[in-house]
Short mmCIF file of C-alpha atoms in Angstrom, two decimals:
data_model
loop_
_atom_site.label_atom_id
_atom_site.label_comp_id
_atom_site.label_asym_id
_atom_site.label_seq_id
_atom_site.Cartn_x
_atom_site.Cartn_y
_atom_site.Cartn_z
CA MET A 11 -9.08 -22.41 -12.70
CA ALA A 12 -9.83 -19.40 -14.72
CA ALA A 13 -7.30 -18.75 -17.51
CA LEU A 14 -5.26 -15.05 -17.22
CA SER A 15 -7.12 -13.75 -20.62
CA ASP A 16 -10.64 -14.79 -19.14
CA LEU A 17 -9.94 -12.25 -15.86
CA LEU A 18 -8.75 -9.61 -17.92
CA PRO A 19 -11.04 -8.61 -20.66
CA VAL A 20 -10.66 -6.28 -23.38
CA ALA A 21 -12.74 -3.34 -21.44
CA ALA A 22 -10.73 -3.52 -18.06
CA VAL A 23 -7.37 -2.34 -20.09
CA ARG A 24 -6.41 1.14 -20.60
CA LEU A 25 -3.21 2.32 -21.99
CA ASP A 26 -1.77 5.70 -21.96
CA VAL A 27 -3.53 6.82 -19.33
CA PRO A 28 -2.25 10.20 -17.38
CA ALA A 29 -1.90 9.95 -13.74
CA ALA A 30 -0.74 12.49 -11.17
CA ASP A 31 0.20 10.01 -8.91
CA TRP A 32 -0.01 6.50 -7.38
CA ARG A 33 -3.00 7.34 -5.70
CA GLU A 34 -4.65 8.01 -9.12
CA ALA A 35 -2.86 5.29 -10.87
CA VAL A 36 -4.27 2.97 -8.52
CA ARG A 37 -7.85 4.67 -8.43
CA THR A 38 -7.98 4.02 -12.56
CA ALA A 39 -6.91 0.57 -12.53
CA GLY A 40 -9.91 -0.02 -9.10
CA GLY A 41 -12.35 1.77 -11.39
CA LEU A 42 -11.78 -0.71 -14.31
CA LEU A 43 -12.62 -3.55 -12.06
CA VAL A 44 -15.89 -1.54 -11.01
CA GLU A 45 -16.65 -1.14 -14.63
CA THR A 46 -16.27 -4.74 -15.48
CA GLY A 47 -17.96 -5.78 -12.32
CA ALA A 48 -15.34 -7.59 -10.48
CA ALA A 49 -15.58 -5.08 -7.43
CA THR A 50 -16.78 -2.19 -5.91
CA GLY A 51 -15.49 1.17 -5.26
CA THR A 52 -14.88 0.15 -1.90
CA TYR A 53 -12.43 -2.14 -3.02
CA THR A 54 -10.09 0.55 -4.72
CA ALA A 55 -9.82 2.62 -1.41
CA GLU A 56 -8.88 -0.89 0.07
CA MET A 57 -5.71 -1.44 -2.45
CA ILE A 58 -4.62 2.15 -1.77
CA ARG A 59 -5.16 1.55 2.68
CA ASN A 60 -2.92 -1.46 1.54
CA ALA A 61 -0.10 0.52 0.10
CA GLU A 62 -0.57 3.09 2.98
CA GLU A 63 -0.06 0.61 5.95
CA ASN A 64 2.19 -1.66 4.22
CA GLY A 65 4.36 0.26 1.98
CA PRO A 66 4.55 -0.32 -1.82
CA TYR A 67 5.86 -3.76 -1.55
CA PHE A 68 3.23 -4.70 -4.78
CA VAL A 69 5.47 -2.99 -7.04
CA ILE A 70 7.32 -6.27 -7.35
CA ALA A 71 9.37 -5.49 -10.58
CA PRO A 72 11.45 -2.23 -12.39
CA GLY A 73 8.27 -0.24 -13.53
CA PHE A 74 5.34 -2.78 -12.59
CA ALA A 75 2.88 -3.05 -9.41
CA LEU A 76 0.40 -5.69 -8.79
CA ALA A 77 -2.39 -3.45 -6.73
CA HIS A 78 -4.26 -5.60 -4.57
CA ALA A 79 -5.86 -5.91 -1.11
CA ARG A 80 -7.61 -9.09 0.83
CA PRO A 81 -10.68 -10.49 -0.34
CA SER A 82 -13.32 -9.04 0.83
CA PRO A 83 -17.09 -8.25 0.32
CA ALA A 84 -15.98 -5.59 -1.77
CA VAL A 85 -15.09 -7.97 -4.11
CA LEU A 86 -17.49 -9.63 -6.60
CA ARG A 87 -15.65 -11.71 -8.34
CA THR A 88 -12.25 -12.33 -9.16
CA GLY A 89 -10.81 -10.41 -12.02
CA LEU A 90 -7.92 -7.91 -13.27
CA SER A 91 -7.42 -4.48 -14.65
CA TRP A 92 -4.48 -3.23 -16.66
CA VAL A 93 -3.28 0.37 -16.88
CA ARG A 94 -0.48 1.89 -18.85
CA LEU A 95 0.35 5.11 -17.59
CA GLU A 96 1.25 7.94 -20.49
CA ALA A 97 4.34 9.10 -18.02
CA PRO A 98 5.66 6.92 -15.16
CA VAL A 99 5.02 7.93 -11.48
CA GLU A 100 6.64 7.28 -8.06
CA PHE A 101 5.11 4.60 -5.90
CA GLY A 102 8.11 5.50 -2.67
CA HIS A 103 9.84 1.96 -3.86
CA GLU A 104 13.41 1.89 -3.51
CA ALA A 105 14.55 -0.13 -6.42
CA HIS A 106 11.91 -0.31 -8.88
CA ASP A 107 10.30 3.15 -9.19
CA PRO A 108 8.99 5.00 -11.33
CA VAL A 109 6.18 2.54 -12.52
CA GLN A 110 4.52 2.86 -15.80
CA LEU A 111 1.99 -0.28 -15.86
CA VAL A 112 -0.57 -0.96 -12.72
CA VAL A 113 -2.27 -4.47 -12.65
CA ALA A 114 -5.14 -4.51 -10.55
CA LEU A 115 -6.11 -7.93 -8.99
CA ALA A 116 -9.73 -8.34 -7.38
CA ALA A 117 -9.55 -11.93 -5.64
CA ALA A 118 -12.50 -13.44 -4.32
CA ASP A 119 -10.73 -16.18 -2.35
CA SER A 120 -7.10 -16.95 -2.17
CA GLY A 121 -7.15 -20.15 -4.63
CA ALA A 122 -8.94 -19.31 -7.95
CA HIS A 123 -6.27 -16.99 -9.21
CA THR A 124 -3.33 -18.87 -8.77
CA ALA A 125 -2.76 -20.18 -12.41
CA ALA A 126 -3.24 -16.73 -13.76
CA MET A 127 -0.79 -15.07 -11.82
CA ALA A 128 1.52 -18.12 -12.62
CA ALA A 129 0.99 -17.11 -16.01
CA LEU A 130 1.35 -13.54 -15.61
CA ALA A 131 4.66 -13.51 -13.97
CA ARG A 132 5.92 -15.89 -16.55
CA LEU A 133 4.94 -13.52 -19.18
CA LEU A 134 6.19 -10.41 -17.43
CA ALA A 135 9.71 -12.55 -16.74
CA ASP A 136 10.01 -13.00 -20.38
CA PRO A 137 11.79 -10.38 -22.26
CA ALA A 138 10.24 -10.74 -25.85
CA THR A 139 6.47 -10.64 -24.44
CA GLU A 140 7.26 -8.27 -21.79
CA ARG A 141 8.04 -5.91 -24.34
CA ALA A 142 5.18 -6.55 -26.42
CA LEU A 143 2.58 -6.09 -23.67
CA ARG A 144 4.27 -2.74 -23.02
CA GLU A 145 4.34 -1.78 -26.60
CA ALA A 146 0.86 -3.01 -27.31
CA ALA A 147 -0.99 -0.28 -29.78
CA ASP A 148 -4.38 -1.04 -28.32
CA PRO A 149 -6.42 -3.27 -25.50
CA GLU A 150 -7.24 -5.69 -28.45
CA ALA A 151 -3.69 -6.03 -29.26
CA LEU A 152 -2.50 -6.50 -25.74
CA HIS A 153 -5.13 -8.93 -25.14
CA ALA A 154 -4.16 -10.97 -28.06
CA VAL A 155 -0.51 -10.93 -26.80
CA LEU A 156 -2.12 -12.21 -23.55
CA ALA A 157 -4.15 -14.96 -24.81
CA GLY A 158 -1.33 -16.01 -27.09
CA ALA A 159 1.84 -16.21 -24.86
CA ALA A 160 0.17 -17.16 -22.07
CA GLY A 161 1.25 -20.89 -20.93
CA GLU A 162 3.54 -21.35 -23.92
CA ARG A 163 6.46 -20.17 -21.79
CA GLY A 164 7.18 -22.48 -18.44
CA GLU A 165 10.35 -21.36 -17.50
CA THR A 166 12.81 -18.08 -17.67
CA GLY A 167 16.09 -17.58 -18.39
CA GLY A 168 19.33 -16.31 -17.07
CA GLU A 169 23.08 -17.24 -16.44
CA ARG A 170 23.70 -19.96 -13.88
CA GLY A 171 26.19 -22.45 -12.80
CA GLU A 172 25.85 -26.17 -12.22
CA THR A 173 23.01 -26.44 -9.27
CA ALA A 174 22.86 -28.91 -6.51
CA GLY A 175 19.76 -30.77 -7.99
CA GLU A 176 21.67 -31.04 -10.99
CA ARG A 177 24.66 -33.08 -9.01
CA GLY A 178 22.25 -35.40 -7.69
CA GLU A 179 21.90 -33.66 -4.37
CA ARG A 180 19.05 -32.82 -1.89
CA PRO A 181 18.54 -30.01 0.19
CA PRO A 182 21.19 -30.24 3.21
CA GLY A 183 19.59 -31.06 6.92
CA GLY A 184 16.21 -30.98 8.20
CA PRO A 185 13.25 -32.60 7.15
CA ALA A 186 12.92 -35.08 4.13
CA VAL A 187 10.31 -32.16 2.49
CA HIS A 188 11.34 -28.83 3.28
CA LYS A 189 8.95 -25.63 3.30
CA ILE A 190 9.86 -22.15 1.80
CA LEU A 191 7.46 -19.17 2.64
CA THR A 192 6.90 -16.51 0.02
CA VAL A 193 5.20 -13.65 1.90
CA CYS A 194 3.26 -10.46 1.04
CA GLY A 195 0.65 -8.17 2.60
CA ASN A 196 -2.38 -10.06 1.83
CA GLY A 197 -1.31 -13.52 0.45
CA VAL A 198 -3.02 -13.38 -2.60
CA GLY A 199 -1.38 -11.79 -5.16
CA THR A 200 2.64 -10.59 -5.11
CA SER A 201 3.47 -13.77 -2.94
CA LEU A 202 1.88 -15.90 -5.66
CA PHE A 203 4.24 -14.22 -8.39
CA LEU A 204 6.99 -15.27 -5.76
CA LYS A 205 6.45 -18.75 -5.57
CA ASN A 206 5.97 -19.16 -9.21
CA THR A 207 9.15 -17.91 -9.96
CA LEU A 208 11.02 -19.86 -6.77
CA GLU A 209 9.07 -23.20 -8.14
CA GLN A 210 10.41 -22.80 -11.38
CA VAL A 211 13.74 -22.53 -10.01
CA LEU A 212 13.27 -25.55 -7.51
CA ASP A 213 12.15 -27.68 -10.90
CA ARG A 214 15.51 -26.41 -12.79
CA TRP A 215 17.20 -27.51 -9.65
CA GLY A 216 15.73 -31.04 -9.59
CA TRP A 217 14.51 -29.81 -5.75
CA ALA A 218 11.00 -29.65 -6.59
CA ARG A 219 10.10 -33.14 -4.83
CA HIS A 220 11.80 -31.68 -1.61
CA VAL A 221 10.95 -28.18 -1.56
CA THR A 222 7.42 -27.12 -1.11
CA VAL A 223 6.49 -23.33 -1.48
CA GLU A 224 3.81 -21.57 0.19
CA ALA A 225 2.30 -17.86 -0.46
CA THR A 226 1.27 -16.33 2.83
CA ASP A 227 0.01 -13.41 4.34
CA THR A 228 2.37 -11.49 6.93
CA ILE A 229 0.00 -12.37 9.86
CA SER A 230 -0.44 -15.92 8.96
CA ALA A 231 3.71 -15.90 8.39
CA LYS A 232 4.79 -15.57 11.82
CA GLY A 233 2.55 -18.37 12.50
CA LYS A 234 3.76 -20.94 9.89
CA ALA A 235 7.53 -19.86 10.38
CA ALA A 236 8.19 -22.72 12.94
CA GLU A 237 7.10 -25.06 9.67
CA ALA A 238 9.49 -23.53 7.40
CA VAL A 239 13.11 -23.20 6.70
CA ALA A 240 13.33 -19.93 5.23
CA ILE A 241 10.81 -16.99 3.93
CA LEU A 242 11.38 -14.75 0.56
CA THR A 243 9.72 -11.29 0.56
CA SER A 244 10.20 -8.18 -0.23
CA ARG A 245 12.07 -5.46 1.66
CA GLU A 246 9.01 -3.94 3.19
CA ILE A 247 7.28 -7.01 4.32
CA ALA A 248 10.46 -8.20 5.92
CA ARG A 249 10.42 -4.87 7.91
CA THR A 250 7.12 -5.85 8.91
CA LEU A 251 7.84 -9.24 9.89
CA GLY A 252 10.68 -8.63 12.28
CA GLU A 253 12.36 -11.50 13.86
CA VAL A 254 10.48 -14.69 13.09
CA GLY A 255 13.21 -17.28 14.15
CA ILE A 256 14.07 -18.53 10.66
CA PRO A 257 16.39 -16.64 7.67
CA VAL A 258 14.52 -14.14 6.03
CA THR A 259 15.80 -13.28 2.58
CA VAL A 260 14.80 -10.12 0.52
CA VAL A 261 14.09 -10.40 -3.26
CA GLU A 262 13.48 -7.38 -5.09
CA ASP A 263 12.54 -8.50 -8.43
CA PHE A 264 9.66 -11.24 -8.05
CA THR A 265 9.58 -12.26 -12.02
CA SER A 266 13.43 -12.43 -11.93
CA ALA A 267 14.74 -16.70 -12.03
CA VAL A 268 18.25 -15.28 -11.83
CA GLU A 269 17.72 -13.19 -8.71
CA THR A 270 15.50 -15.86 -6.84
CA ASP A 271 18.54 -18.58 -7.98
CA ARG A 272 20.87 -16.48 -5.90
CA ALA A 273 18.34 -16.19 -3.05
CA LEU A 274 18.09 -19.84 -2.82
CA ARG A 275 21.55 -20.69 -2.94
CA ALA A 276 21.84 -18.01 0.04
CA THR A 277 19.02 -20.01 1.87
CA TYR A 278 20.86 -23.38 1.67
CA ASP A 279 24.78 -22.09 0.88
CA VAL A 280 25.23 -23.89 -1.87
#
């Protein structure tokens, strides 16, 4: 699978860019995908339409948006672009506005970029690396941070108590192996961020062998709910899903191991 720094070339990075609103911010990020050969201009329109139809669910952490749409003929190859805005803009998100960092993802399929998304999630969850990315003086400096830090940190911090896994326990009830769904509008971007964070928590609990995590989209999630014990997703996607027959837990910050830990505790009442 492609590394994060391979999917995000220096030419796809713009820093301190002015934008009047969220649509202009997404157009700038989409324009960089076009310039670097990852997508056509149609894909930018698809990203904007995705937000208009599903709400600002891809604002997944304070000040950070992962703009994307479904794989389509408008995607020429899997790639990323990175835009740091001169001044933050409102995306309409209840918890994470205003947004200053917009990363756009063009995914040719649902799997080629999984490792890169996991690496980016780990970097943004690490306060020191996240600060270095936000404060990079130029695109070359930012790219150097990505290339140097990706994969070095496999776990996010945060205060926690003793977990069930550390006490030698396993998830209560149900099948020997449980499934939890992480859901976003398209199943290729933000759901992978949350999947990565949840898997880190499960590893720390000692439950990785007992619980599998599948990232999926809203349409598929309704059909797959019968196979799962719970869904973790954003507030906007939870509203879209409605009643699916299993618990749906809202996670505000998809990069936060602390919040995801709380969501897992709520799911299993531990």
